[in-house]
Amino acid sequence: MIAIDNLQLNAQGQLQHFLSIEGLNRELLTEILDTAESFADLSAQNIKKTPLLRGKTIVNLFFENSTRTRATFELAAARLSADVMSMNIATSATSKGESLLDTIRNLEAMQVDMFVVRHALSGAAHFIAQHTAPHISVVNAGDGQHEHPTQAMLDMFTIRRVKKQFSNLRVAIIGDILHSRVARSQIHALTLLGVEEIRVIAPKTLLPTGIEDLGVNVFYDLQTGLKDIDVIIMLRLQKERMNSAFLPNEREYFKCFGLSAERLKIANKGAMVMHPGPINRGVEIASEVADGEQSVILQQVSYGIPVRMAVMSMVMNHTNGVG
Ligand code: NCD
């Protein structure tokens, strides 16, 4: 695990960068959720824009594929009236051998104010934050298997909207925990927000060693693990990050760890079903559950916009006195 220092907070404890949930506190997470509420109201209106970041330039640096995250970061920046540029790294000079820092230096020379970074290496956003000019904010849009903090915040926003509070909730995170930066961020966020219990449910091969140290209860059996659960978070099998030794096969995996309509009945009545996407239908989740009444998967996507607006306006607020 990477040591994250307090680089993301300034001396007043305000957000300067948004790199990980680890290292933040309950007050800050609540401030993000409350700020996102006001932007969610705006998203529901006919004119969805606010001039909050007018004149600011945001660069999306996506070194790894993304659909939802990239699109909602772009829309969030546009709705804050910022100028936004998305760099296609596969066709940029980085693929010609330019170093990451050289790419950053060149973009800095274009007077940018914020980098939104997705990278296959854990710690990449943190590294850029350490090396970039002090007035520039860095937002982590997913770094390797480390963290995906805006995804966790939009998940917390979705949970709060549906369940109203955190303290009485039992949450199960199910599936490929080993490769999941989302799970790591969620565990930190749920802990800070004070849920009753966090369970992780997975085959042994898909659990990182020492996961118990994060204060979660480990289950290797889905039927037992789903009992008394209020919030079910399914994770995608990250096949691109594994070799065949991790699993027997997908059909077998669904039989043991897939969320079917039948299994969903084991959880508490009205349990909400979440998934950060992209979903593998019939692998970790049955179509009828993904599209069913208890699923909030598309709400999660919608809430990505107000939550990312909240994070971007808060990090800019600290550096440039906006607001
Ligand atoms: C996740 C990611 O990229 O970490 N997706 C997302 O951002 N919505 C999870 C995944 O890829 O399974």
XYZ file of C-alpha atoms and ligand atoms in Angstrom:
335
model
C 0.000 0.000 0.000
C 1.224 3.482 -0.851
C 1.839 5.927 1.963
C -0.407 8.890 1.247
C 0.729 11.944 3.167
C -1.489 14.916 3.784
C -0.716 16.339 0.381
C -4.431 16.508 -0.375
C -5.235 18.940 2.451
C -3.958 22.482 2.939
C -2.998 23.988 6.318
C -6.651 24.870 6.972
C -7.690 21.256 6.341
C -9.411 22.105 3.035
C -9.158 19.889 -0.023
C -6.284 20.872 -2.266
C -6.165 17.676 -4.286
C -8.503 14.677 -4.224
C -6.296 11.609 -4.284
C -7.682 9.027 -1.872
C -10.406 8.561 0.717
C -7.760 7.284 3.104
C -6.435 10.306 4.978
C -9.713 12.270 4.819
C -12.250 12.615 7.631
C -15.996 12.339 8.125
C -16.554 16.134 8.029
C -14.927 16.450 4.610
C -16.829 13.489 3.171
C -20.070 14.962 4.487
C -19.191 18.347 2.988
C -18.680 16.667 -0.407
C -22.056 14.900 -0.117
C -23.841 18.099 0.941
C -22.228 20.135 -1.843
C -23.203 17.414 -4.335
C -26.835 17.705 -3.144
C -27.010 21.296 -4.341
C -25.525 20.325 -7.714
C -27.971 17.412 -8.013
C -30.813 19.926 -7.779
C -29.160 21.909 -10.563
C -28.836 18.778 -12.743
C -32.601 18.358 -12.517
C -33.205 21.833 -13.957
C -33.575 22.907 -17.538
C -30.398 24.983 -17.494
C -27.808 22.804 -15.823
C -24.914 25.220 -15.624
C -23.341 27.322 -12.896
C -20.523 29.847 -13.551
C -18.489 28.596 -10.564
C -15.390 27.556 -12.531
C -15.697 29.977 -15.437
C -12.251 30.776 -16.814
C -10.669 27.650 -15.320
C -9.057 25.012 -17.517
C -9.380 21.346 -16.636
C -7.422 18.607 -18.399
C -8.648 15.022 -18.281
C -5.617 12.762 -18.501
C -6.873 9.237 -19.095
C -4.044 6.753 -19.518
C -6.511 3.864 -19.112
C -9.904 3.158 -20.678
C -13.028 4.567 -19.134
C -16.579 5.279 -20.201
C -18.678 6.474 -17.260
C -15.920 8.129 -15.288
C -14.495 10.100 -18.163
C -17.880 11.175 -19.522
C -19.186 12.308 -16.149
C -15.969 14.190 -15.339
C -16.320 16.000 -18.678
C -19.974 16.834 -18.109
C -19.275 17.922 -14.533
C -16.559 20.326 -15.717
C -18.842 21.682 -18.452
C -21.687 22.241 -15.982
C -19.296 24.225 -13.780
C -18.548 26.354 -16.896
C -14.860 25.349 -16.975
C -12.993 24.789 -20.223
C -12.277 21.087 -20.422
C -9.913 19.164 -22.623
C -9.726 15.380 -22.658
C -6.375 13.983 -23.685
C -6.346 10.733 -25.555
C -3.114 9.394 -24.177
C -2.880 6.528 -26.666
C -2.384 9.114 -29.419
C -0.394 11.660 -27.403
C 3.376 12.040 -27.262
C 3.531 9.810 -24.163
C 3.215 6.864 -26.532
C 6.268 8.219 -28.371
C 8.292 7.893 -25.178
C 7.767 11.298 -23.587
C 7.887 10.895 -19.806
C 4.838 11.508 -17.664
C 6.487 14.533 -16.090
C 7.362 16.031 -19.471
C 3.734 15.675 -20.525
C 2.690 17.413 -17.296
C 5.237 20.225 -17.763
C 3.963 20.881 -21.289
C 0.365 21.050 -20.135
C 1.340 23.333 -17.245
C 2.826 25.670 -19.846
C -0.702 25.998 -21.242
C -1.880 27.499 -17.920
C -4.135 24.694 -16.819
C -5.752 24.696 -13.365
C -6.618 21.045 -12.760
C -5.603 17.568 -13.853
C -8.066 14.700 -13.618
C -5.932 11.563 -13.824
C -6.664 7.922 -14.501
C -3.633 5.659 -14.658
C -2.895 1.938 -14.493
C -0.210 2.505 -11.867
C -1.121 2.834 -8.192
C 0.093 6.198 -6.908
C 0.155 7.960 -10.314
C -2.187 10.819 -9.307
C -0.291 11.272 -6.065
C 2.998 11.429 -7.997
C 1.630 14.126 -10.312
C 0.286 16.111 -7.337
C 3.731 15.996 -5.758
C 5.420 17.332 -8.873
C 2.975 19.756 -10.390
C 2.917 23.546 -9.844
C 1.391 24.487 -6.453
C -1.676 26.269 -7.884
C -2.753 23.173 -9.863
C -5.141 20.651 -8.276
C -5.065 16.952 -9.082
C -8.115 14.694 -8.891
C -7.635 10.923 -8.935
C -10.002 9.196 -11.365
C -8.634 5.732 -10.500
C -5.018 4.664 -9.923
C -4.141 1.011 -10.496
C -5.492 -1.181 -7.716
C -5.161 1.576 -5.130
C -8.142 3.990 -4.976
C -10.989 5.455 -7.003
C -12.191 8.114 -4.572
C -14.820 9.908 -6.693
C -16.465 6.552 -7.465
C -16.655 5.820 -3.724
C -18.167 9.257 -3.085
C -20.852 8.832 -5.735
C -21.608 5.455 -4.185
C -21.922 7.085 -0.737
C -24.149 9.768 -2.261
C -26.400 7.080 -3.768
C -26.573 5.200 -0.460
C -27.412 8.364 1.495
C -30.128 9.368 -0.976
C -31.825 5.970 -0.714
C -31.195 4.994 2.922
C -30.962 8.519 4.465
C -28.278 7.602 7.019
C -25.254 5.352 7.394
C -25.187 4.324 11.039
C -27.698 1.463 10.857
C -26.486 -0.102 7.602
C -24.856 -3.451 6.921
C -23.018 -3.323 3.614
C -21.630 -6.250 1.607
C -18.988 -5.780 -1.084
C -18.961 -8.869 -3.269
C -16.578 -10.236 -5.882
C -13.152 -9.310 -7.149
C -11.919 -7.329 -4.142
C -8.282 -8.148 -4.914
C -8.111 -6.059 -8.097
C -10.587 -3.393 -7.056
C -9.544 0.185 -6.347
C -13.262 0.896 -5.947
C -13.578 -1.554 -3.029
C -10.620 -0.030 -1.222
C -12.051 3.500 -1.485
C -15.512 2.290 -0.497
C -14.214 0.517 2.608
C -12.469 3.705 3.780
C -15.530 5.856 3.030
C -18.040 3.509 4.690
C -15.788 3.288 7.749
C -15.445 7.076 8.031
C -19.194 7.552 7.592
C -19.824 5.037 10.373
C -21.852 2.144 8.953
C -22.771 -0.670 11.317
C -20.882 -3.397 9.444
C -18.860 -3.900 6.262
C -18.553 -7.402 4.845
C -16.444 -8.551 1.957
C -17.621 -11.718 0.230
C -15.348 -13.431 -2.286
C -13.404 -16.576 -3.077
C -10.076 -16.691 -1.212
C -8.148 -16.118 -4.447
C -9.882 -12.762 -5.019
C -9.259 -11.310 -1.549
C -6.087 -9.392 -0.708
C -4.196 -10.731 2.299
C -4.721 -8.707 5.449
C -8.068 -7.255 4.299
C -9.396 -7.852 7.868
C -7.019 -5.133 9.056
C -9.334 -2.606 7.386
C -12.046 -3.571 9.888
C -14.208 -5.656 7.532
C -15.751 -9.078 8.170
C -14.732 -11.692 5.620
C -17.140 -14.273 4.170
C -16.255 -16.936 1.621
C -19.860 -17.978 1.159
C -22.437 -15.715 -0.506
C -25.514 -17.326 1.062
C -24.257 -16.755 4.608
C -22.756 -13.350 3.830
C -25.966 -11.878 2.389
C -28.008 -12.397 5.566
C -29.175 -9.109 7.186
C -27.556 -6.987 4.451
C -29.046 -3.579 3.475
C -26.632 -2.535 0.728
C -25.137 -4.953 -1.812
C -22.190 -3.754 -3.862
C -21.270 -6.103 -6.714
C -17.858 -5.823 -8.352
C -16.805 -6.719 -11.842
C -14.463 -9.650 -12.358
C -11.417 -7.772 -13.641
C -10.424 -10.390 -16.160
C -7.826 -8.097 -17.738
C -5.888 -8.136 -14.467
C -5.942 -11.881 -13.823
C -4.720 -15.134 -15.260
C -6.696 -18.370 -15.329
C -5.308 -19.502 -11.962
C -7.700 -17.173 -10.119
C -10.939 -18.897 -11.126
C -12.336 -22.172 -12.429
C -14.610 -20.556 -15.069
C -17.283 -17.878 -15.330
C -20.255 -20.232 -15.102
C -18.832 -21.760 -11.953
C -18.175 -18.284 -10.569
C -21.783 -17.216 -11.136
C -23.005 -20.375 -9.419
C -21.015 -19.556 -6.286
C -20.757 -15.753 -6.183
C -23.207 -14.389 -8.770
C -26.171 -12.331 -7.565
C -29.321 -14.052 -8.813
C -32.896 -13.009 -8.010
C -33.131 -16.014 -5.702
C -30.014 -15.049 -3.744
C -31.104 -11.426 -3.495
C -34.022 -12.619 -1.363
C -31.567 -13.672 1.374
C -30.647 -10.015 2.013
C -32.931 -7.644 3.903
C -36.167 -6.613 2.232
C -35.532 -3.533 0.109
C -31.757 -4.093 0.018
C -30.267 -1.864 -2.656
C -28.119 -3.380 -5.413
C -25.125 -1.393 -6.621
C -22.337 -1.894 -9.166
C -19.729 0.651 -10.317
C -19.906 -0.702 -13.876
C -19.067 -1.961 -16.354
C -21.194 -4.993 -15.494
C -20.619 -8.514 -16.735
C -24.166 -9.810 -17.083
C -24.448 -13.444 -16.064
C -20.974 -13.454 -14.532
C -21.229 -11.497 -11.276
C -24.847 -10.372 -11.607
C -27.971 -11.731 -13.311
C -29.599 -9.415 -15.851
C -32.930 -9.522 -14.027
C -31.207 -8.232 -10.880
C -29.133 -5.583 -12.687
C -32.292 -4.274 -14.368
C -34.584 -5.047 -11.447
C -36.459 -2.892 -8.951
C -33.798 -2.977 -6.268
C -30.995 -1.931 -8.621
C -29.652 1.635 -8.383
C -26.874 1.064 -10.919
C -28.001 3.808 -13.312
C -28.653 6.226 -10.453
C -25.001 5.739 -9.510
C -24.039 6.856 -13.023
C -26.260 9.970 -12.837
C -24.923 10.946 -9.428
C -21.378 10.815 -10.799
C -22.005 14.279 -12.239
C -23.041 16.249 -9.109
C -20.475 14.427 -6.974
C -17.634 15.208 -9.402
C -18.877 18.804 -9.628
C -18.651 18.976 -5.827
C -15.104 17.608 -5.719
C -13.876 19.850 -8.544
C -15.424 22.994 -7.083
C -14.019 22.211 -3.625
C -10.430 21.681 -4.785
C -10.613 24.860 -6.900
C -12.195 26.775 -4.049
C -9.118 26.264 -1.913
C -6.569 27.274 -4.575
C -8.259 30.132 -6.278
C -10.730 31.601 -3.865
C -13.762 30.724 -5.969
C -17.110 30.545 -4.254
C -14.290 0.810 -12.123
C -12.852 1.176 -12.365
O -12.442 1.534 -13.466
O -12.131 1.124 -11.376
N -15.211 1.351 -12.991
C -15.577 2.658 -12.936
O -14.780 3.540 -12.790
N -16.886 2.922 -13.033
C -14.481 -0.610 -11.860
C -14.151 -1.611 -12.928
O -13.435 -1.351 -13.870
O -14.627 -2.739 -12.742
